[in-house]
Structures are given as C-alpha cells and as structure tokens.
Short mmCIF file of C-alpha atoms in Angstrom, two decimals:
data_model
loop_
_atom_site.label_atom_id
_atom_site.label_comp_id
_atom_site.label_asym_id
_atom_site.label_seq_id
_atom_site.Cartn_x
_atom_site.Cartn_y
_atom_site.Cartn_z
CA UNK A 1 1.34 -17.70 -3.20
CA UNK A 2 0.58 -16.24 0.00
CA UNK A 3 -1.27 -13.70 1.43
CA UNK A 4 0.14 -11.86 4.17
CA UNK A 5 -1.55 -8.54 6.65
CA UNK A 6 0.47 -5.78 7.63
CA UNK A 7 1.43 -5.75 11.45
CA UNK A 8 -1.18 -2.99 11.91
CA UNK A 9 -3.88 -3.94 9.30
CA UNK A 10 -6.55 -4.67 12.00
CA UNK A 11 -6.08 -1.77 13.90
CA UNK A 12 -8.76 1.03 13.01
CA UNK A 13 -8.32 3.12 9.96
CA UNK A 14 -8.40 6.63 10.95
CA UNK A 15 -11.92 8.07 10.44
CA UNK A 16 -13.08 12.10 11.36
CA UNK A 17 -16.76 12.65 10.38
CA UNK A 18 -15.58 15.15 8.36
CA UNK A 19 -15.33 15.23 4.66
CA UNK A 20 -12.09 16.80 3.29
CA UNK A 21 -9.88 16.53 6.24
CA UNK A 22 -6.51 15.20 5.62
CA UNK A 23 -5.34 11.61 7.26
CA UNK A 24 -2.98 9.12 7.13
CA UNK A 25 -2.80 5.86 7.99
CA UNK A 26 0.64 4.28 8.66
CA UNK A 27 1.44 0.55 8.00
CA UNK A 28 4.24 -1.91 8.54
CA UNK A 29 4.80 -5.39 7.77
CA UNK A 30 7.98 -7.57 9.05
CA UNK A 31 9.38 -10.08 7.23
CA UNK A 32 9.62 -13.03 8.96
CA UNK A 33 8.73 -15.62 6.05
CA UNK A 34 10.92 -14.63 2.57
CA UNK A 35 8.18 -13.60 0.13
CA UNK A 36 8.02 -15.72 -3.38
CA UNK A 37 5.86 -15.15 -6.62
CA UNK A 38 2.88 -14.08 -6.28
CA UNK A 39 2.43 -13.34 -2.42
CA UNK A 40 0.41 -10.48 -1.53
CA UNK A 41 0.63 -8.17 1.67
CA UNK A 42 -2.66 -6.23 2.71
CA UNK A 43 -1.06 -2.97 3.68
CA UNK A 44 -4.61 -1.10 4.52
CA UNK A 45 -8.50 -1.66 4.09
CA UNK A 46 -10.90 0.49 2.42
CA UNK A 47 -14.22 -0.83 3.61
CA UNK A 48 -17.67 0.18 2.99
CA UNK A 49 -18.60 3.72 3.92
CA UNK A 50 -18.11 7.17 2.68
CA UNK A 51 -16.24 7.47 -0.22
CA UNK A 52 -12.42 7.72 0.17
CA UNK A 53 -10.13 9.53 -1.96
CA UNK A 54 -6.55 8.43 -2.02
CA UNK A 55 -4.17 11.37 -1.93
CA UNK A 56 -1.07 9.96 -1.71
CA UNK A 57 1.09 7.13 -0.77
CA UNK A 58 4.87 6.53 0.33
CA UNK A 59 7.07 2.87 0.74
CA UNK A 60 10.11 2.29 2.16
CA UNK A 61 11.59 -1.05 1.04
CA UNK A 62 14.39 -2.52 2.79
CA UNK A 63 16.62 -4.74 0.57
CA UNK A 64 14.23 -8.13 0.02
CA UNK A 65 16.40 -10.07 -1.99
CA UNK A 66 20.04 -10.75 -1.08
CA UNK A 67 20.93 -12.29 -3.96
CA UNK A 68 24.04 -11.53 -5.52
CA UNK A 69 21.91 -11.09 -8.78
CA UNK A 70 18.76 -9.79 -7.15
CA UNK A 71 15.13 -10.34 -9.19
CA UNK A 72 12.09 -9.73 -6.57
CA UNK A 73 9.63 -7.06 -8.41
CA UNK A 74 6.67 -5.73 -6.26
CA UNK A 75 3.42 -3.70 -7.53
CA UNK A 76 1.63 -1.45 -5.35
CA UNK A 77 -2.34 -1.53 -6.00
CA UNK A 78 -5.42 -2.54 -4.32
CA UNK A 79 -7.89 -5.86 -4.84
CA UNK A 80 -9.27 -4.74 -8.31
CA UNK A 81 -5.82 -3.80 -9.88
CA UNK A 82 -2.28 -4.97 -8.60
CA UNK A 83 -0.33 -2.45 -9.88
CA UNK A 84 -3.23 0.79 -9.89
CA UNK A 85 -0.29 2.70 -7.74
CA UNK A 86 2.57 1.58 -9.01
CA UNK A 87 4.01 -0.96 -11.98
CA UNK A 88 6.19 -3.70 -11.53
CA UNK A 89 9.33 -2.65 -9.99
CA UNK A 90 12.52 -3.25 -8.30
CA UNK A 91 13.02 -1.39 -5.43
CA UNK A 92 12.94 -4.44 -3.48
CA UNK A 93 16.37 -5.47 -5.24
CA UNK A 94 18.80 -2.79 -2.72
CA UNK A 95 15.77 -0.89 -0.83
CA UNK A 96 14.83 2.33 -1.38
CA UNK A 97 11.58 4.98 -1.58
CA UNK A 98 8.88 5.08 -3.57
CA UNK A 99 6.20 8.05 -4.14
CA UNK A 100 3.44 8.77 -5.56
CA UNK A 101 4.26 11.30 -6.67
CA UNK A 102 7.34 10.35 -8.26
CA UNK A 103 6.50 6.37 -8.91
CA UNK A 104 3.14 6.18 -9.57
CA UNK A 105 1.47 4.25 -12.26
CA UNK A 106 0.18 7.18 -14.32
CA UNK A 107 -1.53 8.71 -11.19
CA UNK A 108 -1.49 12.33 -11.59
CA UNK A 109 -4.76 12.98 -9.40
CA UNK A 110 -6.13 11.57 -6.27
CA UNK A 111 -8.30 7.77 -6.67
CA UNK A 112 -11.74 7.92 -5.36
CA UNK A 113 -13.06 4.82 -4.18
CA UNK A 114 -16.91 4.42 -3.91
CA UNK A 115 -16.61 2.28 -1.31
CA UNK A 116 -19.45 -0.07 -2.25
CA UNK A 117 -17.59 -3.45 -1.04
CA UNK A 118 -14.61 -3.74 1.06
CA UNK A 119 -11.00 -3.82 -0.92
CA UNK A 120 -7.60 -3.13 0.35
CA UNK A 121 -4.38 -1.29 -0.72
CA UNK A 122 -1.67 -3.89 -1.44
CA UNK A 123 1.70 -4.88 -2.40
CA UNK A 124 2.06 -7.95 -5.14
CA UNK A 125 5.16 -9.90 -5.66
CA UNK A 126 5.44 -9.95 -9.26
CA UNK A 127 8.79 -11.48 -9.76
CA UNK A 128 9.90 -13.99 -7.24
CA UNK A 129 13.59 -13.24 -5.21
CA UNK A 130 16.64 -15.13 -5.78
CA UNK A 131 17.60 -15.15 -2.20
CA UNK A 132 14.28 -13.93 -0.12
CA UNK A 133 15.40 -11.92 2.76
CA UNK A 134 13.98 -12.58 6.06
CA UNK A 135 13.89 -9.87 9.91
CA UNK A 136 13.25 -6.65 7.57
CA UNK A 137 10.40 -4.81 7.19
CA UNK A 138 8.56 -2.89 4.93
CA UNK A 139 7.12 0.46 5.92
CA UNK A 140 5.41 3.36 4.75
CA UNK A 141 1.77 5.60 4.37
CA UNK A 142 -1.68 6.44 2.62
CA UNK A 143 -2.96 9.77 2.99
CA UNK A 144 -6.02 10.17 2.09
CA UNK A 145 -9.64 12.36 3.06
CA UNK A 146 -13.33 11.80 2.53
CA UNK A 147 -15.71 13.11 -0.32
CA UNK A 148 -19.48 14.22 0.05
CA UNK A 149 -21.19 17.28 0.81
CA UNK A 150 -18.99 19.57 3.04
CA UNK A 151 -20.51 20.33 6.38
CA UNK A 152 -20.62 23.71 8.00
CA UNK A 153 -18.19 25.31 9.69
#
C-alpha cells in the first residue's frame, strides 16, 4: 500500500469569501508507478475552515490495467469513508467516466463537511490490477461552495 498526491494537490484550493458561490477544483494524477491493493491517491484537501459542501464530482479513468483479464477496482471517498462517493468499481478495467450524478454511492444531495480537522477526497484501490499500467493519468473535478450565513449583496 501506498499513498500517492495528485500532481496539483498542494496547490491552493479555490476559496471566495463568499458562502454559496459555486467552485471547482480540478485535479490530476500521472501514473508513473502501477498502482496495487490498497494504494490511495489524495485527489483534493478539505482542511479546517468554513464548512464545505460537496456538490458534485467527475473522473476520467484511463485504462489502469492492461491485462488481458483486467481486475483493478477503485472507490472514490474521502479519509473517513473510502467509498462515501462511489463503491467499488471497475472503470479502471478499459477507462471511462464516472459522475456523481450517475455513479455515486447513494448520494442524491450535496455532503457537507464541518470541517473540524483536515481530510481529503480520495481514490482507493480496492482490487489490485493484473497488469498495472504505467504514463496515464487520471483526471477529473469537485465542485463544491461554502455554507454559513449569506452575506449581503
């Protein structure tokens, strides 16, 4: 097991002092070691502050196991719960795109986080790859706005 950060998880999360305003916060993470059981990739943090409501989320997997019989399963969550966004799956097998909208993990309304320690949205290797695949990357979004008391216009 490994734990992995996305190319851009250091740079700043987008932040606008005001609550209920849209944003989104890109991430990517190349390949370059082929993932096994277990690994984890820490696509965005979510640290202390106002709380944050998750909106919605998109993935685009390329193809991460080139396996003639393919078995790599990934879950999309965050540090409490590795599959809060989305249940094992195997997307990774041929590639493909993943929604919340249409993939989620009985999500049918937006996940507010309290944001009393810091945590991170992540993807979990849940089944191991026959054939890891290496010079791909994974790619994709959270959008997501901040609750409290609305200020003026």
């Amino acid at each position: 097991m490994a734990t992995y950060l996305a190319d851009n998880y250091k740079d700043p999360v987008p932040v606008i002092g005001n609550v209920g305003v849209e944003m989104v916060r890109e991430f990517l993470f190349t390949v370059s070691t082929a993932l096994a059981l277990n690994d984890i990739i820490k696509l965005m943090p979510v640290n202390i502050g106002m709380p944050l409501v998750l909106d919605d989320w998109f993935v685009d997997f390329p193809d991460l196991d080139t396996n003639a019989s393919p078995l790599i399963e990934v879950q999309l969550g965050d540090t409490d719960t590795v599959a809060k966004f989305m249940a094992a799956n195997t997307v990774g097998q041929a590639g493909g795109k993943r929604f919340m909208s249409s993939h989620g993990a009985a999500l049918a309304v937006p996940v507010e986080y309290g944001r009393t320690a810091d945590k991170d949205f992540r993807l979990t290797v849940s089944t191991g790859p026959g054939t890891g695949a290496t010079g791909v990357a994974i790619r994709g979004w959270f959008k997501y706005h901040f609750s409290g008391i609305a200020s003026p216009v």
